[in-house]
PDB file of C-alpha atoms and ligand atoms in Angstrom:
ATOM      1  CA  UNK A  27     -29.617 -11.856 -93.010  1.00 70.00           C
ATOM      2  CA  UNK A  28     -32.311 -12.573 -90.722  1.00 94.00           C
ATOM      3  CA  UNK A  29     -35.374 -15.135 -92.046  1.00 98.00           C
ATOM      4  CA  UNK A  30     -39.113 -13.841 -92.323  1.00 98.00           C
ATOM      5  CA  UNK A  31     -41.093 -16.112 -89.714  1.00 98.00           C
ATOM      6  CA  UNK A  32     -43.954 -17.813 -91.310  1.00 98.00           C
ATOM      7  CA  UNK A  33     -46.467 -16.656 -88.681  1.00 98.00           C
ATOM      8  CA  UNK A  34     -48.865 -20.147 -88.568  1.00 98.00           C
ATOM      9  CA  UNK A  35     -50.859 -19.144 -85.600  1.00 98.00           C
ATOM     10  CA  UNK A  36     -51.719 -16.256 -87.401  1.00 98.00           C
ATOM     11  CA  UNK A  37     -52.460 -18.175 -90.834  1.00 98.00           C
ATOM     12  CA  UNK A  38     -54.468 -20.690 -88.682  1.00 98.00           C
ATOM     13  CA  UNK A  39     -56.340 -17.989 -87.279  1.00 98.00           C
ATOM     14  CA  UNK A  40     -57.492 -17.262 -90.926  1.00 98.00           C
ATOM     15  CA  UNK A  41     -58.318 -20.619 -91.399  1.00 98.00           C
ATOM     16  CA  UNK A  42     -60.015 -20.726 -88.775  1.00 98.00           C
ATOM     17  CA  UNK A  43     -62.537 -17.602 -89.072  1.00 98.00           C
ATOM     18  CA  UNK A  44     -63.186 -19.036 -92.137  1.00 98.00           C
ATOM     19  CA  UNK A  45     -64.417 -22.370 -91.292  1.00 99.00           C
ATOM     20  CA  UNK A  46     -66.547 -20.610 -88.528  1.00 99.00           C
ATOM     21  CA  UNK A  47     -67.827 -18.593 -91.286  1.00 98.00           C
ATOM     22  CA  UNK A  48     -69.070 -21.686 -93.485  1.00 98.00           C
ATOM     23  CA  UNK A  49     -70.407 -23.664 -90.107  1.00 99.00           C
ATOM     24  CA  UNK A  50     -72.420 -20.590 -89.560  1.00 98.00           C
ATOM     25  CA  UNK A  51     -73.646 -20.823 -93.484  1.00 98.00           C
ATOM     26  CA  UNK A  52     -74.140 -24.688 -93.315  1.00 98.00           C
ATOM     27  CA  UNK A  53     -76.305 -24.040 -90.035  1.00 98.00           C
ATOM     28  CA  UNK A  54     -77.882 -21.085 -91.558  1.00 98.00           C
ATOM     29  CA  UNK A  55     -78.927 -22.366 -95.083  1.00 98.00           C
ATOM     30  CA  UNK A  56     -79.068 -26.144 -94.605  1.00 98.00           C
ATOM     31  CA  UNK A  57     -79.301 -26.596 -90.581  1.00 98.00           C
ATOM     32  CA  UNK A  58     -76.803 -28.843 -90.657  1.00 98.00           C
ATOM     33  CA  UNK A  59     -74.126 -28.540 -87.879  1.00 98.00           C
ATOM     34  CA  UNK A  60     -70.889 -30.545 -88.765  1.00 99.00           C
ATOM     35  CA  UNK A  61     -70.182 -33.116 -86.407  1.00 99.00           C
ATOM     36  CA  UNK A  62     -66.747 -34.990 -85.832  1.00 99.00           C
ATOM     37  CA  UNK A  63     -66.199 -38.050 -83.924  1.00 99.00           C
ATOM     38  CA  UNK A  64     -62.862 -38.358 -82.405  1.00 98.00           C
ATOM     39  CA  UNK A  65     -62.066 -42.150 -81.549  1.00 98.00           C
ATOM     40  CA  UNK A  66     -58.965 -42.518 -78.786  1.00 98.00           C
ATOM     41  CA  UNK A  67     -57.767 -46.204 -77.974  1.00 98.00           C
ATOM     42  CA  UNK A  68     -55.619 -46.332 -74.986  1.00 98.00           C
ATOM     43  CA  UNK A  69     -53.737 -44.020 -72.610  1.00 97.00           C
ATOM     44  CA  UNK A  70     -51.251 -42.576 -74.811  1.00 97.00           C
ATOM     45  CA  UNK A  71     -50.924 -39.588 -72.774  1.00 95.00           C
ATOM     46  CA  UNK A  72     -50.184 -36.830 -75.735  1.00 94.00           C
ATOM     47  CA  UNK A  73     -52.962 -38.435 -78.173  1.00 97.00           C
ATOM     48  CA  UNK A  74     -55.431 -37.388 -74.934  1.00 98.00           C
ATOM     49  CA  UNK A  75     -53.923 -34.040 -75.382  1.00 96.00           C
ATOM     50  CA  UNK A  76     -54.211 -33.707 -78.728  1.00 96.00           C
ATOM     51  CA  UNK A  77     -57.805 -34.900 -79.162  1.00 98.00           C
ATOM     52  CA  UNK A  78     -58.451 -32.295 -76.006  1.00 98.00           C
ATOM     53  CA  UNK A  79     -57.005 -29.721 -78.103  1.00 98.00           C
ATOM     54  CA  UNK A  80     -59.149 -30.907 -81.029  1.00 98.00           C
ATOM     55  CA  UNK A  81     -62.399 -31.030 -79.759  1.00 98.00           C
ATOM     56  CA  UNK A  82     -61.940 -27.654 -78.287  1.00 98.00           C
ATOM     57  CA  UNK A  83     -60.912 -25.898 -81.413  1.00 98.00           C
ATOM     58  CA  UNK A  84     -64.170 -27.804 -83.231  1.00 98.00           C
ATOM     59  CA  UNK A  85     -66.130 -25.856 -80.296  1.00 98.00           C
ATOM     60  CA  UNK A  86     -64.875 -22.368 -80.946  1.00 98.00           C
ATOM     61  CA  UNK A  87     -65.902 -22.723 -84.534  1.00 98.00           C
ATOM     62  CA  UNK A  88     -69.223 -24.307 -83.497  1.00 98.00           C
ATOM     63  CA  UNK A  89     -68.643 -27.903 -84.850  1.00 99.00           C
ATOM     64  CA  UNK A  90     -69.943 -30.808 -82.736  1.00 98.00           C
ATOM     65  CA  UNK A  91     -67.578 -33.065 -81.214  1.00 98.00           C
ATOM     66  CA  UNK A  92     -68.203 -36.372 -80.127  1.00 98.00           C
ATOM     67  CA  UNK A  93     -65.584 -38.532 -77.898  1.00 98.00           C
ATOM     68  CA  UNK A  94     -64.858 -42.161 -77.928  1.00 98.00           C
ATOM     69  CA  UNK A  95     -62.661 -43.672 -75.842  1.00 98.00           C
ATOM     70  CA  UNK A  96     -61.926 -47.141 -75.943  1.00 98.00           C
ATOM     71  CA  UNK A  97     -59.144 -49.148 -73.176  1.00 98.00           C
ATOM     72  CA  UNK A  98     -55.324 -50.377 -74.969  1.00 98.00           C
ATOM     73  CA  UNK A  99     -57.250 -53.726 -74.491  1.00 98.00           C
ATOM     74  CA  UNK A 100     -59.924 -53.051 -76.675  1.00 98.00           C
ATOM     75  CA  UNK A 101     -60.142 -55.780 -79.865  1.00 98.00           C
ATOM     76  CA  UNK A 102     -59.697 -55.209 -83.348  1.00 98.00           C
ATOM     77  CA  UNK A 103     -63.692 -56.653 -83.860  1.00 98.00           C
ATOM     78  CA  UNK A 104     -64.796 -53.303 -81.238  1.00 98.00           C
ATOM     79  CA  UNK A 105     -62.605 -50.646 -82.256  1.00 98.00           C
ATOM     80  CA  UNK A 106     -63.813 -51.249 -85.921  1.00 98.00           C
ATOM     81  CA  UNK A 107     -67.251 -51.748 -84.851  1.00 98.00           C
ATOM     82  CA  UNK A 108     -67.056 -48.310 -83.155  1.00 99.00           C
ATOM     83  CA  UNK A 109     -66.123 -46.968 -86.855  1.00 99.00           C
ATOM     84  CA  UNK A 110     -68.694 -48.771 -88.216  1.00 98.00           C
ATOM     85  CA  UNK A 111     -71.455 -47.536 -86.087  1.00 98.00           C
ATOM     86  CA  UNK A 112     -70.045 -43.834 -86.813  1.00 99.00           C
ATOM     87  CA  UNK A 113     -70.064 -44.260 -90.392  1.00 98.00           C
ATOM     88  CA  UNK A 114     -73.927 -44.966 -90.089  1.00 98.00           C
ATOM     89  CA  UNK A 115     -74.439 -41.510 -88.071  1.00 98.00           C
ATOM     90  CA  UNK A 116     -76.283 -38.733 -89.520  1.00 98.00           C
ATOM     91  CA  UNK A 117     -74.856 -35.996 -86.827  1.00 98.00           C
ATOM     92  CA  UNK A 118     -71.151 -37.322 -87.810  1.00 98.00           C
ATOM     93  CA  UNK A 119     -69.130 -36.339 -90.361  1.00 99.00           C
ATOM     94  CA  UNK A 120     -66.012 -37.006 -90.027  1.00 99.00           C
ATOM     95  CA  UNK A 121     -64.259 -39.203 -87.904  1.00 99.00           C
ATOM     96  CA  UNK A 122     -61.015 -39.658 -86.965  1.00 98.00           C
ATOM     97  CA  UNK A 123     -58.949 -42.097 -85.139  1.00 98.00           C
ATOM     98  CA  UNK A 124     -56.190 -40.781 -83.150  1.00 98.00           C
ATOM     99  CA  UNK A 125     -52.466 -42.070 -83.532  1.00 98.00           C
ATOM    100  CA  UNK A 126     -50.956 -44.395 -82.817  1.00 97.00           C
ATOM    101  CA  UNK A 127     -52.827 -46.920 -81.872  1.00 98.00           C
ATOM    102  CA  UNK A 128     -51.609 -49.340 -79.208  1.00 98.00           C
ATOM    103  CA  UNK A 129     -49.639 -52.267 -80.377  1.00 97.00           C
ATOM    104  CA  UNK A 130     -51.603 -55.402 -81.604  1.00 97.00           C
ATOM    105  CA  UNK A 131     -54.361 -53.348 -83.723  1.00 98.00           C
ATOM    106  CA  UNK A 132     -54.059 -53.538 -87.534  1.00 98.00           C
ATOM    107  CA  UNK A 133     -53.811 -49.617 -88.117  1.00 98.00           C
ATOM    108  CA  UNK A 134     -54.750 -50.158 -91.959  1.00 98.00           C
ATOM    109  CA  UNK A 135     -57.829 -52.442 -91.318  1.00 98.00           C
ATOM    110  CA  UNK A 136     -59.121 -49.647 -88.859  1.00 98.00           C
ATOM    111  CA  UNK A 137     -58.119 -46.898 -90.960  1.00 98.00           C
ATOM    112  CA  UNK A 138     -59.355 -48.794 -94.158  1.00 98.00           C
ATOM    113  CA  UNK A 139     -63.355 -48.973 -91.999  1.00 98.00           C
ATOM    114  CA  UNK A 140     -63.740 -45.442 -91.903  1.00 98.00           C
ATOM    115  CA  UNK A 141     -66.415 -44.038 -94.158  1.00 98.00           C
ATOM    116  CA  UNK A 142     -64.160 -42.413 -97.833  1.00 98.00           C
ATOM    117  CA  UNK A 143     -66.985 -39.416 -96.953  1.00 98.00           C
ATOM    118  CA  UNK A 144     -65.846 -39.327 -93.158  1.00 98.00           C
ATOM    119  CA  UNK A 145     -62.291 -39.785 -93.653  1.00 98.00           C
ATOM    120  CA  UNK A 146     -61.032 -36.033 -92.671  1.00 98.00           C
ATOM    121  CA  UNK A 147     -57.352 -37.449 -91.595  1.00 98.00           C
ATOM    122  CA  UNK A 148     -57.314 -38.217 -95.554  1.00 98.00           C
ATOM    123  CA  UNK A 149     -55.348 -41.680 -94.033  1.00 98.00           C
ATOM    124  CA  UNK A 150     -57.468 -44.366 -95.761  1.00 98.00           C
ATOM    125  CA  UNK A 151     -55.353 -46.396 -98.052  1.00 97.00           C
ATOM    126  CA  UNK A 152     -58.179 -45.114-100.908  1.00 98.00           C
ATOM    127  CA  UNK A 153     -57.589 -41.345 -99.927  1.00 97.00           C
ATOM    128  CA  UNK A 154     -53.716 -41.858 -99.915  1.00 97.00           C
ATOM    129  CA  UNK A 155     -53.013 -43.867-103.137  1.00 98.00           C
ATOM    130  CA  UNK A 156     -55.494 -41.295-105.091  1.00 98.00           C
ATOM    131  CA  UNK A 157     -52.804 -38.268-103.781  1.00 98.00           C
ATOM    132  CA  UNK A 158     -50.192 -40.722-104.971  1.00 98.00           C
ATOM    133  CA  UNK A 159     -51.921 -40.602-108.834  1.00 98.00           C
ATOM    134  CA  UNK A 160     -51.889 -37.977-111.455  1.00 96.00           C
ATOM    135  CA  UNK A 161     -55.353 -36.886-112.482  1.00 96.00           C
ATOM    136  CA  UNK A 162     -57.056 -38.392-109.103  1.00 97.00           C
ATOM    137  CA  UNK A 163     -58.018 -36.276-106.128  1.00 97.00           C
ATOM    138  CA  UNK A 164     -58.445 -37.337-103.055  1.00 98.00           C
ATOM    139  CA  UNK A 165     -61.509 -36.679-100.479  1.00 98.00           C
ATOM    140  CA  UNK A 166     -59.514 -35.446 -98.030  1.00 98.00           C
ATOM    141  CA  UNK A 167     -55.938 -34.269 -97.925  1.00 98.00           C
ATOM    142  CA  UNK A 168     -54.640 -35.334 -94.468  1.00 98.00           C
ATOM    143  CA  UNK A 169     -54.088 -32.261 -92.218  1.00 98.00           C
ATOM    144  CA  UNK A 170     -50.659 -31.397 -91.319  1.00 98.00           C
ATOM    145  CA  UNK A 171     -49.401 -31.983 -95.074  1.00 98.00           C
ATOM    146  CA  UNK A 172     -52.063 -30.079 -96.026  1.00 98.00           C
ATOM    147  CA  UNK A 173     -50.886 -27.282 -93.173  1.00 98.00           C
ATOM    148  CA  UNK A 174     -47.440 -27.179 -94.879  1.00 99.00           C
ATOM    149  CA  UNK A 175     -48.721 -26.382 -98.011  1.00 98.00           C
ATOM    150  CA  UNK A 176     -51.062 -23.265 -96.973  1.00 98.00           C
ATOM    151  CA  UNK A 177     -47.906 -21.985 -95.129  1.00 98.00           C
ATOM    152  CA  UNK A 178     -46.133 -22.225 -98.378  1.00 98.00           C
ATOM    153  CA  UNK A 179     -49.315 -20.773-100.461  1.00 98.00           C
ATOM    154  CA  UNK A 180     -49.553 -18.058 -97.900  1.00 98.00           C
ATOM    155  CA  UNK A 181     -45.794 -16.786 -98.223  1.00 98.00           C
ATOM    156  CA  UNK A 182     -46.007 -16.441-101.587  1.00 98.00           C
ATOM    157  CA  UNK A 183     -43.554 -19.172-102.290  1.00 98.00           C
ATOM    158  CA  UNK A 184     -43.329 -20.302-105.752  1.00 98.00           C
ATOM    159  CA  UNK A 185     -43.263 -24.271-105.718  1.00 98.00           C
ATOM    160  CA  UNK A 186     -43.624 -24.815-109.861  1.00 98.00           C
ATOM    161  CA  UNK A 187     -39.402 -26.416-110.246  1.00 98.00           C
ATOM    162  CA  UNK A 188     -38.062 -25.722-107.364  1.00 98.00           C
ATOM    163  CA  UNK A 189     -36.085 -28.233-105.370  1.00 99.00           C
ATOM    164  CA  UNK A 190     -38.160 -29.533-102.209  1.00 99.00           C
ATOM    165  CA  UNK A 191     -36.508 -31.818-100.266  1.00 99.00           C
ATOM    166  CA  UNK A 192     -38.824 -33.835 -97.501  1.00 99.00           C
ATOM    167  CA  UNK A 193     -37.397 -35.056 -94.747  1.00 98.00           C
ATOM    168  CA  UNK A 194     -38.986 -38.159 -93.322  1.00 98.00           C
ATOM    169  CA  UNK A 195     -41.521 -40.544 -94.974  1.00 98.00           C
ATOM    170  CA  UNK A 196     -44.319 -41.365 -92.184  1.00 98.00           C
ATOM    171  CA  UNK A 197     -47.651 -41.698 -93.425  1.00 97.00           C
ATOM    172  CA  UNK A 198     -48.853 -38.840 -91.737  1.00 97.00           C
ATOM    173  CA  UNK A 199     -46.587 -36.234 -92.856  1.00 98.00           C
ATOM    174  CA  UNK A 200     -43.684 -37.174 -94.755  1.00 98.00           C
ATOM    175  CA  UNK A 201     -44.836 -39.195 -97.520  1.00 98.00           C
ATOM    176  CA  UNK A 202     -47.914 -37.427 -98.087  1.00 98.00           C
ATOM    177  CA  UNK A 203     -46.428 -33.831 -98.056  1.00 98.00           C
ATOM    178  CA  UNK A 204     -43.800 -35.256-100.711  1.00 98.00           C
ATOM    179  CA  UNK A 205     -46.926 -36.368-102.449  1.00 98.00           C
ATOM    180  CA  UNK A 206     -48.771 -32.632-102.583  1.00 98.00           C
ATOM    181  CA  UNK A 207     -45.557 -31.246-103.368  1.00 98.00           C
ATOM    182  CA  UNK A 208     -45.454 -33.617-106.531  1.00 98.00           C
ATOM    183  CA  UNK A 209     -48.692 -31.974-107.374  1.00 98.00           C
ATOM    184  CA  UNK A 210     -47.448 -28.668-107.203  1.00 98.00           C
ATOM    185  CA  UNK A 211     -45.046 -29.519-109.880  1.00 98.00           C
ATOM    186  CA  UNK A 212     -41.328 -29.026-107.529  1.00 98.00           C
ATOM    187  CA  UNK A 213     -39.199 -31.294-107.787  1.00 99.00           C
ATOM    188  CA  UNK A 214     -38.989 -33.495-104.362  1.00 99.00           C
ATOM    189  CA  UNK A 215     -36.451 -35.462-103.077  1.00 99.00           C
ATOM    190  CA  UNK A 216     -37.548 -37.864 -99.584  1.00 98.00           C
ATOM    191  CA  UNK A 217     -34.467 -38.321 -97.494  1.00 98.00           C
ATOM    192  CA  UNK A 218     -34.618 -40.618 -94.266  1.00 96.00           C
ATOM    193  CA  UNK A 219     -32.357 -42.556 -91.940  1.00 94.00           C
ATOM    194  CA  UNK A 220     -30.581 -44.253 -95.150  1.00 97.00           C
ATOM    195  CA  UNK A 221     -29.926 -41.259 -97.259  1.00 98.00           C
ATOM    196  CA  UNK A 222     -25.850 -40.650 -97.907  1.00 98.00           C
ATOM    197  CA  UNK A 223     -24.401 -37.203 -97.357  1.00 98.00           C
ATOM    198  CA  UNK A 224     -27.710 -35.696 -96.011  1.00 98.00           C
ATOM    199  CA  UNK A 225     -26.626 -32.027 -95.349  1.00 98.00           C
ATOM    200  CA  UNK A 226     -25.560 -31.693 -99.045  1.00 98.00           C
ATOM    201  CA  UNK A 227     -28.935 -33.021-100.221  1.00 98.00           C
ATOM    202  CA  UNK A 228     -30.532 -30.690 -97.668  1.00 98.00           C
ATOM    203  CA  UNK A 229     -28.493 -27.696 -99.005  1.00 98.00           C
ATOM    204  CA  UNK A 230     -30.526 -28.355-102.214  1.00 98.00           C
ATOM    205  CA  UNK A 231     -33.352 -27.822-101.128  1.00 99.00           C
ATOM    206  CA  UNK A 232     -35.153 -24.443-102.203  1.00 99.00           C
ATOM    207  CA  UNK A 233     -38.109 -25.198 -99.715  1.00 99.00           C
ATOM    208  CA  UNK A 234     -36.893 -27.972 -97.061  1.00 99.00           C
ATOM    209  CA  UNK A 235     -39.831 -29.878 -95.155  1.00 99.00           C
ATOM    210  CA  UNK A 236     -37.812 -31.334 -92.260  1.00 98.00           C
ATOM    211  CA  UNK A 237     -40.632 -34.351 -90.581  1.00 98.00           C
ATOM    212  CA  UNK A 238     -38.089 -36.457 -88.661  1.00 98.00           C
ATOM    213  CA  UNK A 239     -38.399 -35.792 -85.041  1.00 97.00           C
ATOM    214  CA  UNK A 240     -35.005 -35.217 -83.936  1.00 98.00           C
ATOM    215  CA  UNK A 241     -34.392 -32.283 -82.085  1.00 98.00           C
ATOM    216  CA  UNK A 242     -31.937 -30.005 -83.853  1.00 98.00           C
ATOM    217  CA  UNK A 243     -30.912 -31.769 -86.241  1.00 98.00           C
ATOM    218  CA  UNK A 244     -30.775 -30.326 -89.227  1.00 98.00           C
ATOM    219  CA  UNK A 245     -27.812 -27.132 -88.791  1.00 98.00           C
ATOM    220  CA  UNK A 246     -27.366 -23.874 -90.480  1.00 98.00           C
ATOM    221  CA  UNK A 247     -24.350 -24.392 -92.650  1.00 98.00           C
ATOM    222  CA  UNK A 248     -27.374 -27.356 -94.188  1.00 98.00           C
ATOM    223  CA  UNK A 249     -29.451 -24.967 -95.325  1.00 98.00           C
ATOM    224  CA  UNK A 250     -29.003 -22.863 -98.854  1.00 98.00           C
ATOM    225  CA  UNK A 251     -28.848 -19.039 -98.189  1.00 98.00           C
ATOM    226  CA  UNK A 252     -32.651 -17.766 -98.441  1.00 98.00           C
ATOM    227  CA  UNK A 253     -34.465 -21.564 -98.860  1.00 98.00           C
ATOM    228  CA  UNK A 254     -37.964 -22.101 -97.006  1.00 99.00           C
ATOM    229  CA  UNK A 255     -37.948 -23.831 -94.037  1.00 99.00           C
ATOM    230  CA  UNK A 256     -40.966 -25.293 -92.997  1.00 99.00           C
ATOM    231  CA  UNK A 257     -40.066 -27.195 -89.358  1.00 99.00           C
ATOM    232  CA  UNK A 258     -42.613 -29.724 -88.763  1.00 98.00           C
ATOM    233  CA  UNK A 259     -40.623 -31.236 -85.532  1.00 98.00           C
ATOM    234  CA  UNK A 260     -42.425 -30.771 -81.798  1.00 96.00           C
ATOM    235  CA  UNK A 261     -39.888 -32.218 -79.696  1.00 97.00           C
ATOM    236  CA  UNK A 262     -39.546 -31.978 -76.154  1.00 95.00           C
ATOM    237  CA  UNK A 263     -35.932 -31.303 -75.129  1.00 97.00           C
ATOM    238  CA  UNK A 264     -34.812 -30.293 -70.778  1.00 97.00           C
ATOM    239  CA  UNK A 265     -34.213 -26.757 -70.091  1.00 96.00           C
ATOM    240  CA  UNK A 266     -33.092 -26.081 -66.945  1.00 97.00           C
ATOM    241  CA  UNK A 267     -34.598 -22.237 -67.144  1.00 96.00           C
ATOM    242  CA  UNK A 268     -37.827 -23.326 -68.405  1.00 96.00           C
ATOM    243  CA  UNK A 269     -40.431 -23.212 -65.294  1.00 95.00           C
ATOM    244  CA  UNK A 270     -41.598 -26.851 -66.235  1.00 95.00           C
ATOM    245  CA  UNK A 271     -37.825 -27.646 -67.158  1.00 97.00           C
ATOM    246  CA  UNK A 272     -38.321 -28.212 -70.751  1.00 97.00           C
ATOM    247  CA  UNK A 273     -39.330 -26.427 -73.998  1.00 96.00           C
ATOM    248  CA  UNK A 274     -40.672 -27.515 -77.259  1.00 96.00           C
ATOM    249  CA  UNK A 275     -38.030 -27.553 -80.032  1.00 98.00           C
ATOM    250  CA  UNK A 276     -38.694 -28.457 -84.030  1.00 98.00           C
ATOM    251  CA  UNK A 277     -36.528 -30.783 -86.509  1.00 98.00           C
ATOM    252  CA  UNK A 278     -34.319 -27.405 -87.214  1.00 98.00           C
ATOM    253  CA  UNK A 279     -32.019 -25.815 -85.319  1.00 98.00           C
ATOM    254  CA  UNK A 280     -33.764 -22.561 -85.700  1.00 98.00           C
ATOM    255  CA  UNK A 281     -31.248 -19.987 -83.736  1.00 98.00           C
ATOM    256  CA  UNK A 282     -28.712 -21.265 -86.283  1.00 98.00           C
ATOM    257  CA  UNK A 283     -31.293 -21.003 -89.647  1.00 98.00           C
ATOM    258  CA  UNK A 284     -32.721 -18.097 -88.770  1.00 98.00           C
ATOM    259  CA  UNK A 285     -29.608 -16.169 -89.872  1.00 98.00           C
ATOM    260  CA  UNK A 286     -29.676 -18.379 -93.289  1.00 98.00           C
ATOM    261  CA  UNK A 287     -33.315 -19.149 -94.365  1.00 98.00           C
ATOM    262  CA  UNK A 288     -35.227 -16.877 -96.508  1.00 98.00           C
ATOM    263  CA  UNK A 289     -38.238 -17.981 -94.477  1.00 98.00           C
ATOM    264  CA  UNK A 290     -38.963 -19.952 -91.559  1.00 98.00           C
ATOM    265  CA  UNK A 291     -41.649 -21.363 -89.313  1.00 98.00           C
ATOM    266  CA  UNK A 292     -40.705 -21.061 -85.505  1.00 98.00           C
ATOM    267  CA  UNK A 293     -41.802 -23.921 -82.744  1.00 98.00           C
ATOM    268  CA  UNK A 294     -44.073 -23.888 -81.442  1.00 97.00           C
ATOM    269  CA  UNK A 295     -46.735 -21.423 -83.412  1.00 98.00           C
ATOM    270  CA  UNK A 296     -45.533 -22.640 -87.107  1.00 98.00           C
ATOM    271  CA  UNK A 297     -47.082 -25.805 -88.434  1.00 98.00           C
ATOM    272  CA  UNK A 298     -48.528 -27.031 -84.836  1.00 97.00           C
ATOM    273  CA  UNK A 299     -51.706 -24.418 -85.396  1.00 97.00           C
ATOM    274  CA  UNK A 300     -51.954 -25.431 -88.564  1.00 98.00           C
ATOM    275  CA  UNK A 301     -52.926 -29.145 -88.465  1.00 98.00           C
ATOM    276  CA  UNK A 302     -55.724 -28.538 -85.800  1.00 98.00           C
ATOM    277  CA  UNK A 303     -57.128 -25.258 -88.199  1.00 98.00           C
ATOM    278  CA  UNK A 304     -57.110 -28.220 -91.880  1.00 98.00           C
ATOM    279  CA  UNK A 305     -58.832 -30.879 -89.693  1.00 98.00           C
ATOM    280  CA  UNK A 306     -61.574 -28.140 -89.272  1.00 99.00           C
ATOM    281  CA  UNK A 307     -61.418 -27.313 -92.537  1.00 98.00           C
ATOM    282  CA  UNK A 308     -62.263 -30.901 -93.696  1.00 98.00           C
ATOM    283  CA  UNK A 309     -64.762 -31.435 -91.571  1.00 99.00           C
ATOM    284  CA  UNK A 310     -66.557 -28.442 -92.918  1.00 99.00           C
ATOM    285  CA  UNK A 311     -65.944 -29.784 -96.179  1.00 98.00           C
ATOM    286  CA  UNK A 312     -67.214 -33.461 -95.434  1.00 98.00           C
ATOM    287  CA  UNK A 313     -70.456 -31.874 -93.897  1.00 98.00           C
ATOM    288  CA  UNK A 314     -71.225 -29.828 -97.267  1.00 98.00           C
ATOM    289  CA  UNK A 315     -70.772 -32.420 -99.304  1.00 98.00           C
ATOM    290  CA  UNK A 316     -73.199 -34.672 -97.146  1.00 97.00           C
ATOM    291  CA  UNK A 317     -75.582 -31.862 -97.934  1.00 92.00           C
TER     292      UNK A 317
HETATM  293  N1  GUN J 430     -51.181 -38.701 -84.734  1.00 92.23           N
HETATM  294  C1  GUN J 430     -50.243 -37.781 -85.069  1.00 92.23           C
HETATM  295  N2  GUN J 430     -50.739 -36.913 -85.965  1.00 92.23           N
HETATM  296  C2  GUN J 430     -52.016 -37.275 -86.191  1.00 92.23           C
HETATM  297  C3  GUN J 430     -53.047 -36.753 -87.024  1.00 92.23           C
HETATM  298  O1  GUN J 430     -52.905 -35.764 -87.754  1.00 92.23           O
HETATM  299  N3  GUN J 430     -54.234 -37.408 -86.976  1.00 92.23           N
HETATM  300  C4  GUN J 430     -54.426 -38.506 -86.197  1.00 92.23           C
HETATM  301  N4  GUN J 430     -55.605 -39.094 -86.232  1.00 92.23           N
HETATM  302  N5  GUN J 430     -53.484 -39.023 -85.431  1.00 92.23           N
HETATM  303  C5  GUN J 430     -52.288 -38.406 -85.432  1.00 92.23           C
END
């Protein structure tokens, strides 16, 4: 048996027309133009990258960017100033600091100054504990999670009782992803560096959401014959016929769980696409609603 890949650059693609589709409307009807504020501290060279990739995919879908960068030796008292004075901007809608930010800055205090209305990474500690409660919704639903989920929508994958397992419980993807899955009534199990007899729990899983970053880790003979594998892992591993001599592998080994997953997203072009096509989306979103 040979897995269906979950095509995400495709699926972000859709996503992506679409929230070009309500800019244009927002401009049209309301001449409003969403704005989003991306706010970098430091010179972690992939968080450059990845709020390079961001602002350009906000341009091709006519949102307005705006770029802040602050030095690692910026103070707590600027960087939350800096969210401060974006919270009070008319042109900005959503902002979003990148992660992580360098070591000595309280990530909750800056995360916890961002405007509920602006908060499009869905990471203030309001946003999060209101996924974490029955019968509240958040603003925002942070984006990769959120990714995962349309994936799963998109492939027609029934989530009502089945057995999720997560694995990995950051704040960006793991936890949260556990939490939407909650919400979509499976039942979810989190493992993480603790859990006992991990490829047994894994081999329960219906729909497995591996979110550890270690290359390859999780085997074939893990996986239940026909589950859905959603492989959030980019990591960076040498290969000596690469022409940069190295390639971009997920959490899965995916030559081996190809031949027993039911469905799987490949690396890259799974859930990578996906993250950068929901932060659109919620920018959209927190621009209507300012309307
Ligand atoms: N660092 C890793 N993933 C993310 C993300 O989705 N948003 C932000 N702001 N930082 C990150």
């Amino acid at each position: 048996m040979t897995a269906t890949l979950i095509d995400g650059k495709a699926i972000a693609a859709k996503v992506r027309a679409e929230v070009a589709e309500g800019v244009e409307r927002l401009v049209a009807e309301r001449g409003i133009r969403p704005g989003l504020a991306a706010v970098l501290v430091g010179d972690n060279p992939a968080s450059h990258t990845y709020v390079r990739m961001k602002r350009k995919a906000c341009a091709e879908v006519g949102i307005e960017s705006f770029g802040f960068e602050l030095p690692a030796t910026a103070s707590q008292h600027e960087v939350e100033s800096l969210v401060r004075d974006l919270n009070a901007r008319d042109d900005v809608h959503g902002i979003l600091v990148q992660l992580p930010l360098p070591a000595g800055l309280d990530e909750e205090a800056v995360l916890s100054a961002v405007g509920l209305n602006k908060d499009v990474d869905g990471f203030h500690p309001m946003n999060m504990g209101r996924l974490a409660q029955k019968g509240r919704e958040p603003l925002f639903v942070p984006a990769t999670p959120a990714g995962c989920i349309r994936l799963l929508e998109e492939t027609g994958v029934k989530l009502s009782g089945a057995n999720a397992v997560v694995l990995g419980r950051s704040n960006i993807v793991g936890m949260p992803v556990a939490l939407l899955l909650v919400r979509q009534d499976a039942t979810v199990t989190i493992c993480h560096s603790r859990t006992k007899n991990l490829p047994d729990v894994v081999r329960s899983a219906d729909v497995l959401i591996a979110a550890v970053g270690r290359a390859q880790m999780v085997k074939g003979d893990w996986i239940k014959p026909g589950a859905v594998v959603i492989d959030v892992g980019t990591n960076r591993v040498d290969d000596p016929s690469a022409k940069s001599g190295s390639r971009l592998v997920g959490d899965v080994d995916f030559d081996q769980a190809v031949g027993v997953a039911g469905a799987i997203t490949p690396v890259p072009g799974g859930v990578g696409p996906m993250t950068i096509a929901m932060l659109l989306q919620n920018t959209l979103r927190a621009a209507q609603n300012s309307a």
